[in-house]
Coordinates of C-alpha atoms and ligand atoms in Angstrom, one line a residue:
M1 CA 6.2 18.4 29.7
E2 CA 5.6 19.9 26.1
L3 CA 5.2 18.3 23.6
T4 CA 5.1 19.5 19.8
I5 CA 3.7 17.5 17.2
R6 CA 4.1 17.3 13.4
P7 CA 5.4 15.2 9.6
L8 CA 8.0 13.7 9.7
A9 CA 11.3 14.8 7.6
D10 CA 14.3 14.0 6.0
E11 CA 16.1 14.1 8.2
D12 CA 13.4 11.9 11.2
V13 CA 14.5 8.9 9.3
S14 CA 17.1 7.7 11.2
A15 CA 15.5 8.4 14.3
R16 CA 12.1 7.4 12.8
Y17 CA 13.7 4.0 12.9
E18 CA 15.1 3.7 15.9
L19 CA 11.3 4.2 17.6
N20 CA 10.4 1.7 15.9
R21 CA 13.4 -1.3 15.5
V22 CA 12.5 -0.8 19.6
A23 CA 9.3 -1.1 19.8
F24 CA 8.5 -4.6 16.9
G25 CA 11.7 -6.0 17.7
R26 CA 13.8 -5.5 14.8
T27 CA 17.2 -6.9 15.2
Q28 CA 19.1 -4.8 12.4
P29 CA 20.4 -2.1 13.7
L30 CA 20.7 1.7 13.0
S31 CA 24.2 2.1 11.4
Q32 CA 24.1 -1.0 8.8
V33 CA 21.7 0.7 7.5
E34 CA 20.9 4.6 7.8
A35 CA 23.1 4.8 4.4
T36 CA 19.8 3.4 3.0
L37 CA 16.9 4.6 4.9
S38 CA 14.6 6.4 2.3
R39 CA 13.9 9.1 2.2
I40 CA 9.5 10.6 3.1
A41 CA 9.4 11.7 -0.6
D42 CA 9.7 8.3 -1.5
H43 CA 6.5 6.8 0.6
A44 CA 3.3 8.4 -2.0
G45 CA 0.0 7.8 0.1
M46 CA 2.5 7.8 3.1
N47 CA 1.4 10.4 5.7
W48 CA 4.5 10.1 9.0
W49 CA 3.7 11.9 12.0
G50 CA 6.4 13.3 15.1
V51 CA 5.7 13.5 19.4
F52 CA 8.8 15.5 19.4
D53 CA 9.9 16.8 23.0
E54 CA 11.1 20.2 24.7
R55 CA 14.9 19.0 23.3
G56 CA 13.3 17.8 19.0
T57 CA 14.1 14.0 19.8
L58 CA 11.2 12.2 18.0
V59 CA 9.1 9.7 21.2
A60 CA 6.2 8.7 19.3
D61 CA 5.3 8.4 15.7
A62 CA 2.8 6.6 12.7
A63 CA 1.4 6.7 9.8
D64 CA -1.8 7.5 8.0
R65 CA -2.1 6.0 5.0
E66 CA -3.5 6.9 2.0
Q67 CA -6.6 4.1 1.3
G68 CA -9.6 3.3 0.2
Q69 CA -12.1 1.1 1.0
W70 CA -15.3 -0.3 -0.7
F71 CA -18.6 0.1 1.6
G72 CA -22.0 -0.6 0.0
G73 CA -20.7 -0.6 -3.5
R74 CA -18.3 3.1 -3.9
L75 CA -14.3 3.7 -2.9
V76 CA -14.7 5.4 0.7
P77 CA -11.7 8.0 1.4
T78 CA -10.0 6.4 4.1
S79 CA -7.0 7.2 7.1
G80 CA -5.1 3.9 7.7
I81 CA -3.1 4.1 10.4
A82 CA 0.1 2.0 10.5
G83 CA 2.9 1.8 13.2
V84 CA 2.2 3.5 16.3
A85 CA 5.5 3.4 18.4
V86 CA 5.9 5.1 21.5
A87 CA 10.2 5.4 23.0
P88 CA 9.3 3.1 26.0
E89 CA 11.0 6.3 28.6
F90 CA 7.4 7.8 27.9
R91 CA 4.1 4.7 27.6
G92 CA 1.6 5.3 29.8
T93 CA 1.6 9.0 30.1
G94 CA -1.1 9.3 26.5
V95 CA 2.1 10.6 24.1
A96 CA 0.2 7.5 22.1
Q97 CA -3.6 9.1 22.6
K98 CA -2.4 13.1 21.5
L99 CA -0.5 11.9 18.8
L100 CA -4.0 9.9 17.3
K101 CA -6.4 12.5 18.1
H102 CA -4.2 15.1 16.0
M103 CA -3.7 12.3 13.3
L104 CA -8.0 11.9 13.2
G105 CA -7.9 16.0 12.6
A106 CA -5.2 16.0 10.7
A107 CA -6.9 13.2 8.6
R108 CA -10.6 14.9 8.3
D109 CA -8.2 17.5 7.0
R110 CA -7.1 15.5 4.0
G111 CA -10.9 14.3 3.4
A112 CA -10.2 10.9 4.5
V113 CA -14.3 9.9 6.1
I114 CA -12.9 6.5 8.4
S115 CA -10.0 5.3 9.3
T116 CA -8.7 1.6 9.8
L117 CA -6.3 0.3 11.6
M118 CA -5.2 -3.7 13.0
P119 CA -4.4 -4.2 16.1
S120 CA -1.6 -4.8 18.9
V121 CA -3.6 -3.2 21.9
P122 CA -6.8 -2.7 20.9
G123 CA -7.9 -0.8 24.3
L124 CA -6.2 2.2 23.3
Y125 CA -7.8 2.5 19.7
R126 CA -11.1 1.0 21.9
K127 CA -10.6 4.1 24.5
L128 CA -10.3 6.5 20.7
G129 CA -13.6 5.7 19.5
W130 CA -11.9 2.8 16.9
E131 CA -13.9 -0.7 17.0
Q132 CA -13.5 -3.6 16.0
V133 CA -15.2 -4.7 12.8
G134 CA -13.7 -8.0 11.2
A135 CA -10.6 -9.8 11.1
I136 CA -8.1 -10.9 8.7
V137 CA -9.0 -14.4 8.1
D138 CA -6.5 -17.6 7.3
E139 CA -8.5 -20.9 7.4
R140 CA -6.0 -24.0 7.1
V141 CA -7.9 -27.4 5.1
V142 CA -6.3 -31.2 4.7
T143 CA -5.5 -30.6 1.6
T144 CA -6.2 -34.3 0.1
A145 CA -10.1 -33.4 1.9
L146 CA -10.2 -31.2 -1.2
Q147 CA -8.6 -33.9 -3.7
S148 CA -13.1 -35.3 -3.6
V149 CA -13.6 -31.5 -4.7
R150 CA -14.1 -31.8 -9.1
A151 CA -13.7 -28.8 -11.5
V152 CA -17.1 -27.9 -13.5
P153 CA -17.0 -28.5 -16.5
G154 CA -17.6 -24.8 -18.6
V155 CA -14.9 -23.7 -17.7
T156 CA -10.7 -23.3 -18.6
V157 CA -7.7 -22.3 -16.2
R158 CA -4.8 -21.0 -16.8
P159 CA -1.6 -19.3 -15.3
V160 CA -1.9 -15.9 -15.0
T161 CA 1.0 -13.9 -17.3
V162 CA 1.6 -10.3 -17.3
E163 CA -0.7 -9.3 -19.9
D164 CA -3.4 -10.9 -17.4
F165 CA -2.9 -7.6 -15.4
P166 CA -6.8 -5.3 -15.4
V167 CA -8.7 -8.8 -16.0
V168 CA -7.2 -9.8 -12.6
E169 CA -7.8 -6.7 -11.8
E170 CA -11.6 -6.0 -12.5
V171 CA -11.8 -9.9 -10.9
Y172 CA -10.9 -7.9 -7.8
R173 CA -12.6 -4.8 -7.7
A174 CA -15.8 -6.5 -8.4
Y175 CA -15.4 -9.0 -5.5
A176 CA -14.7 -6.0 -3.4
R177 CA -17.3 -3.9 -5.1
A178 CA -19.2 -6.1 -4.0
G179 CA -18.6 -6.5 0.0
N180 CA -17.6 -4.3 2.5
G181 CA -14.6 -3.0 3.6
L182 CA -12.3 -4.5 1.5
M183 CA -8.9 -2.3 0.6
E184 CA -8.7 -1.9 -3.8
R185 CA -6.3 -2.1 -4.7
S186 CA -4.4 1.5 -6.2
G187 CA -2.8 4.1 -6.3
P188 CA 0.9 4.6 -5.0
L189 CA 0.3 1.5 -0.5
F190 CA 0.2 -0.7 -4.8
K191 CA 2.3 -0.1 -6.8
A192 CA 3.8 -4.0 -6.9
T193 CA 3.0 -4.5 -10.9
L194 CA 2.0 -7.7 -11.7
A195 CA 5.0 -9.0 -12.6
E196 CA 6.9 -8.6 -9.0
V197 CA 3.7 -10.5 -8.0
L198 CA 4.7 -13.6 -9.7
D199 CA 7.8 -13.0 -9.1
E200 CA 6.3 -14.2 -5.6
Y201 CA 2.8 -15.7 -6.2
R202 CA 2.1 -18.5 -9.3
M203 CA -1.8 -17.2 -10.4
T204 CA -3.9 -19.5 -11.7
L205 CA -6.7 -17.8 -13.5
V206 CA -10.2 -19.2 -14.7
E207 CA -12.1 -18.5 -17.5
G208 CA -16.3 -18.9 -18.7
P209 CA -17.6 -18.7 -22.0
D210 CA -18.6 -14.4 -20.7
G211 CA -14.5 -13.8 -19.6
A212 CA -12.7 -14.0 -16.0
E213 CA -15.0 -15.8 -13.9
G214 CA -11.8 -15.7 -10.7
Y215 CA -8.1 -15.9 -10.0
A216 CA -6.4 -17.6 -7.2
S217 CA -2.7 -16.0 -6.6
W218 CA -0.8 -19.6 -3.8
K219 CA 2.6 -20.6 -3.2
R220 CA 3.8 -23.8 -2.0
T221 CA 6.3 -23.6 1.1
D222 CA 9.2 -25.7 0.4
G223 CA 9.8 -29.3 0.4
Y224 CA 7.2 -31.5 0.5
G225 CA 7.3 -33.7 3.7
L226 CA 3.8 -32.9 6.8
G227 CA 5.3 -30.1 7.5
A228 CA 4.2 -28.4 3.7
K229 CA 1.5 -26.3 3.3
L230 CA -0.3 -24.4 0.1
I231 CA -0.5 -20.7 1.0
V232 CA -2.6 -19.2 -1.8
K233 CA -2.7 -15.1 -0.8
D234 CA -6.4 -15.0 -3.0
L235 CA -9.1 -17.2 -4.2
I236 CA -11.4 -14.7 -5.6
T237 CA -13.7 -16.3 -7.5
L238 CA -17.9 -14.6 -8.7
T239 CA -18.8 -17.9 -10.1
E240 CA -19.3 -21.2 -8.0
R241 CA -17.4 -22.9 -10.6
A242 CA -14.3 -20.5 -10.2
L243 CA -14.6 -21.1 -6.7
T244 CA -14.5 -25.4 -7.5
T245 CA -12.0 -26.1 -9.5
L246 CA -9.9 -23.3 -7.6
L247 CA -10.2 -25.7 -4.7
A248 CA -10.0 -29.1 -7.0
Q249 CA -7.0 -27.1 -7.8
F250 CA -5.4 -26.8 -4.4
G251 CA -7.6 -30.7 -4.0
S252 CA -4.1 -32.4 -6.6
W253 CA -1.7 -30.3 -4.0
G254 CA -2.2 -33.5 -1.0
T255 CA 0.6 -35.8 -1.6
V256 CA 3.5 -32.7 -1.5
A257 CA 1.5 -30.4 0.6
P258 CA -0.5 -31.2 3.1
T259 CA -1.6 -28.7 4.7
T260 CA -3.2 -26.1 2.4
E261 CA -4.1 -21.7 4.0
I262 CA -6.6 -20.1 2.7
R263 CA -6.6 -16.5 3.3
L264 CA -10.2 -16.3 2.8
A265 CA -12.5 -12.4 3.7
L266 CA -15.3 -14.3 4.0
P267 CA -14.2 -17.4 5.5
D268 CA -18.1 -18.6 5.8
E269 CA -19.2 -18.3 2.3
L270 CA -15.6 -21.0 0.8
V271 CA -17.7 -24.1 3.0
W272 CA -20.9 -23.6 0.9
G273 CA -17.9 -25.1 -1.7
L274 CA -16.5 -27.8 0.8
P275 CA -17.1 -30.6 1.7
V276 CA -14.9 -30.4 4.4
H277 CA -15.1 -28.2 7.6
L278 CA -12.0 -25.6 8.0
E279 CA -9.8 -24.5 10.9
R280 CA -9.0 -21.7 11.8
A281 CA -4.9 -21.0 11.3
S282 CA -5.2 -16.9 12.0
T283 CA -6.8 -13.9 13.0
D284 CA -5.5 -10.1 12.8
A285 CA -8.4 -7.5 14.0
W286 CA -9.4 -4.9 12.3
M287 CA -10.4 -1.7 13.6
L288 CA -12.1 0.9 12.4
R289 CA -13.5 5.0 12.8
L290 CA -16.1 7.4 11.2
V291 CA -13.1 10.6 10.8
D292 CA -15.8 12.6 9.3
A293 CA -19.4 11.4 10.4
P294 CA -21.3 13.8 7.9
A295 CA -18.8 12.8 4.6
A296 CA -18.3 8.7 5.5
I297 CA -22.5 8.6 5.5
S298 CA -22.3 10.1 1.8
A299 CA -19.8 8.3 0.5
R300 CA -20.3 5.0 1.2
G301 CA -23.4 3.6 -0.9
W302 CA -26.7 1.7 0.9
P303 CA -29.6 -0.7 0.1
E304 CA -33.1 1.4 -2.9
L305 CA -34.9 1.8 1.6
R306 CA -36.2 4.8 2.2
A307 CA -35.6 6.1 6.2
T308 CA -35.0 8.8 9.1
V309 CA -33.4 8.3 11.8
D310 CA -32.7 11.2 14.8
L311 CA -29.3 10.1 15.6
E312 CA -27.4 11.7 19.0
I313 CA -23.9 10.9 18.2
V314 CA -21.7 11.2 21.6
D315 CA -18.1 11.8 20.5
E316 CA -15.6 13.9 23.0
V317 CA -12.6 12.8 20.6
C318 CA -14.0 14.5 17.1
P319 CA -16.3 15.9 18.6
W320 CA -17.4 17.6 15.0
N321 CA -19.3 14.8 14.7
A322 CA -20.8 15.1 18.3
G323 CA -24.1 16.3 18.6
P324 CA -27.7 15.1 17.0
H325 CA -27.6 14.4 13.7
R326 CA -31.0 12.9 11.1
L327 CA -29.8 10.1 9.6
M328 CA -32.0 10.0 5.6
V329 CA -31.1 7.1 3.6
A330 CA -32.7 7.1 -0.1
G331 CA -32.1 5.6 -4.3
G332 CA -29.2 3.7 -2.2
S333 CA -27.8 7.2 -0.9
A334 CA -28.3 8.8 2.4
T335 CA -26.7 11.8 3.8
L336 CA -26.4 12.8 7.6
E337 CA -27.2 16.5 8.8
P338 CA -27.2 18.1 12.0
G339 CA -30.6 18.7 13.4
G340 CA -34.1 16.0 14.7
S341 CA -34.5 15.5 18.0
G342 CA -31.6 12.8 18.7
E343 CA -33.6 10.3 19.3
V344 CA -31.1 7.3 18.9
V345 CA -27.9 7.5 21.2
I346 CA -24.9 6.3 19.4
G347 CA -20.9 7.1 20.7
S348 CA -17.9 6.7 18.0
R349 CA -17.8 2.5 18.6
G350 CA -21.7 2.6 17.9
L351 CA -21.6 3.9 15.0
A352 CA -17.9 2.1 13.0
V353 CA -20.0 -1.0 14.5
L354 CA -22.7 0.4 12.0
Y355 CA -20.7 1.0 9.6
G356 CA -19.1 -2.1 9.4
G357 CA -22.7 -4.1 8.4
G358 CA -23.9 -7.2 9.6
A359 CA -24.0 -6.0 13.1
S360 CA -27.4 -5.6 14.5
T361 CA -28.6 -2.8 17.0
A362 CA -29.3 -5.8 19.5
A363 CA -25.8 -5.8 19.8
L364 CA -25.6 -2.8 20.1
R365 CA -27.6 -2.3 23.1
R366 CA -25.6 -5.2 24.6
Y367 CA -23.1 -3.1 25.3
D368 CA -24.5 0.1 26.0
L369 CA -23.1 0.8 22.4
L370 CA -26.6 2.4 21.4
Y371 CA -29.3 3.4 23.8
G372 CA -32.7 5.3 23.1
G373 CA -35.5 5.0 19.8
D374 CA -37.7 1.8 20.0
G375 CA -38.7 -1.5 17.6
R376 CA -39.4 0.5 14.8
T377 CA -35.9 2.9 14.5
D378 CA -33.3 0.2 15.5
A379 CA -35.6 -2.5 12.3
L380 CA -34.3 1.0 10.5
L381 CA -31.0 1.4 11.3
D382 CA -30.6 -2.3 11.1
A383 CA -32.2 -2.1 7.7
A384 CA -30.1 0.9 6.6
F385 CA -26.2 -0.7 7.7
A386 CA -27.7 -4.4 6.4
G387 CA -24.4 -5.6 5.4
P388 CA -22.6 -8.1 3.8
R389 CA -20.1 -7.7 6.9
P390 CA -16.6 -6.9 6.6
G391 CA -14.5 -8.4 5.3
L392 CA -9.8 -7.1 4.5
L393 CA -7.7 -10.0 2.7
D394 CA -4.6 -6.9 2.8
A395 CA -2.8 -6.7 6.2
F396 CA -1.5 -3.0 6.5
Ligands
LIG401 C1 1.0 0.8 22.4 C2 1.8 2.0 22.4 C3 1.2 3.1 21.7 C4 0.9 2.9 24.0 O1 1.0 4.4 23.6 P1 1.4 5.2 25.0 O2 1.5 6.4 24.4 O3 1.9 4.0 26.1 O4 -1.0 5.5 25.8 P2 -1.5 5.9 26.4 O5 0.2 6.4 26.9 O6 -1.9 7.4 25.6 O7 -2.2 5.2 26.4 C5 -3.3 5.4 26.2 C6 -4.8 3.9 27.1 O8 -3.9 2.7 25.7 C7 -4.5 1.3 26.5 N1 -3.3 1.4 26.5 C8 -2.1 1.8 26.5 N2 -0.8 0.6 26.3 C9 -1.3 0.0 25.8 C10 -0.9 -1.0 26.5 N3 0.5 -2.0 26.2 N4 -2.2 -2.7 26.8 C11 -3.0 -2.3 27.3 N5 -3.5 -1.6 26.9 C12 -2.7 -0.2 26.9 C13 -5.2 2.3 27.6 O9 -6.4 2.3 27.9 C14 -4.0 4.1 28.4 O10 -5.5 4.9 28.6 P3 -5.1 4.4 30.2 O11 -3.1 5.0 30.4 O12 -6.3 5.9 30.8 O13 -5.5 3.4 30.4 C15 2.7 1.0 23.0 O14 3.1 1.2 24.8 C16 4.1 1.2 22.1 O15 5.1 2.3 21.4 N6 4.3 -0.1 22.1 C17 4.7 -0.9 21.8 C18 3.9 -1.2 20.0 C19 3.4 -0.9 20.1 O16 2.3 -2.2 20.6 N7 2.6 -0.4 18.5 C20 1.3 -0.7 18.5 C21 0.7 -1.1 16.7 S1 -1.3 -1.1 16.7

């Protein structure tokens, strides 16, 4: 069967709705929503691709989101793959693979250097060179357990108002910049104004003598019975006293919201401020892939060390990344240039795991994701890709 891949246009929005309705279990039939479907141009930052059969029928589609994620203190242009759907009759014949391969080439052409996604079928993406590097995690704690946390002197709390948006943004960005993988929350895909956010969530700002030290966005679920919850969407703190002060605030809900659920980029760090254990409420994996390996290496930030390692990159899906390359790290930057001896052999998945941060070459060796080289090259790669471990708060 001859299949054509092209960007979706306005005439495809009804077919797209129907395909996604079936694939993702939306209940409203097309006839009820057709008049209100938005045009492609209304979705700046989203690039929808479709696969069409010989009759011009849409048989698969997916979106490439123009997003940015922070790695090593720099913002890395990213293709966020979302909404991959294949019509039931066409599944199992390689349509998704074909579409995703095409989208990787297109993402590279538009300047994305890595790609991330949240898989419901990890095997599909793993086969194409993405690998799981992290998870969006919601932790659960009995709210009354937070009552033993005491607010710390030296900071004050107040509700966030619309005027505080730049301050909140800057606190989030300072936090994101220090991590690996966190989303940049600006641009067309993050166009909700603070007023809209404040419609749904209440936000609390913690300030010290020199300015904001953290904030939380949170809401209560209905009622005050045993099932009532405090849902914390963001708990972004730059100091221990800001964290402790916000946890103490959450504790005050113990009588009417017995459970608190907190979304965390780095769950292990929160336990340092807690007197109790956390229990995992949910976890959503995310995967990463290098789209343009040399550009991805140049785009991110690096530790202040000097290292040169010769890599043989194996990447059949993105052949432009493949072959011997020399990784050179120096002065907080790095380059990946064709050439060198290809001493360390690494595939796309291994490279993705290293790029995410906080993984070890020893772990990659155990899964045959890296081989060749020796103790010296392992130590250099471990130091260069040391961390922090990847985190993400925004599902997409
Ligand atoms: C998941 C989906 C997109 C796969 O589309 P497809 O065209 O059938 O996939 P392909 O034929 O290209 O499969 C490629 C590989 O993915 C893996 N794969 C595909 N569907 C899979 C499934 N349901 N479970 C496990 N692995 C699967 C297989 O490894 C397959 O390779 P193989 O056939 O050589 O073993 C399609 O089944 C679908 O639309 N499902 C409903 C919506 C959905 O779950 N989307 C994914 C959102 S992340």
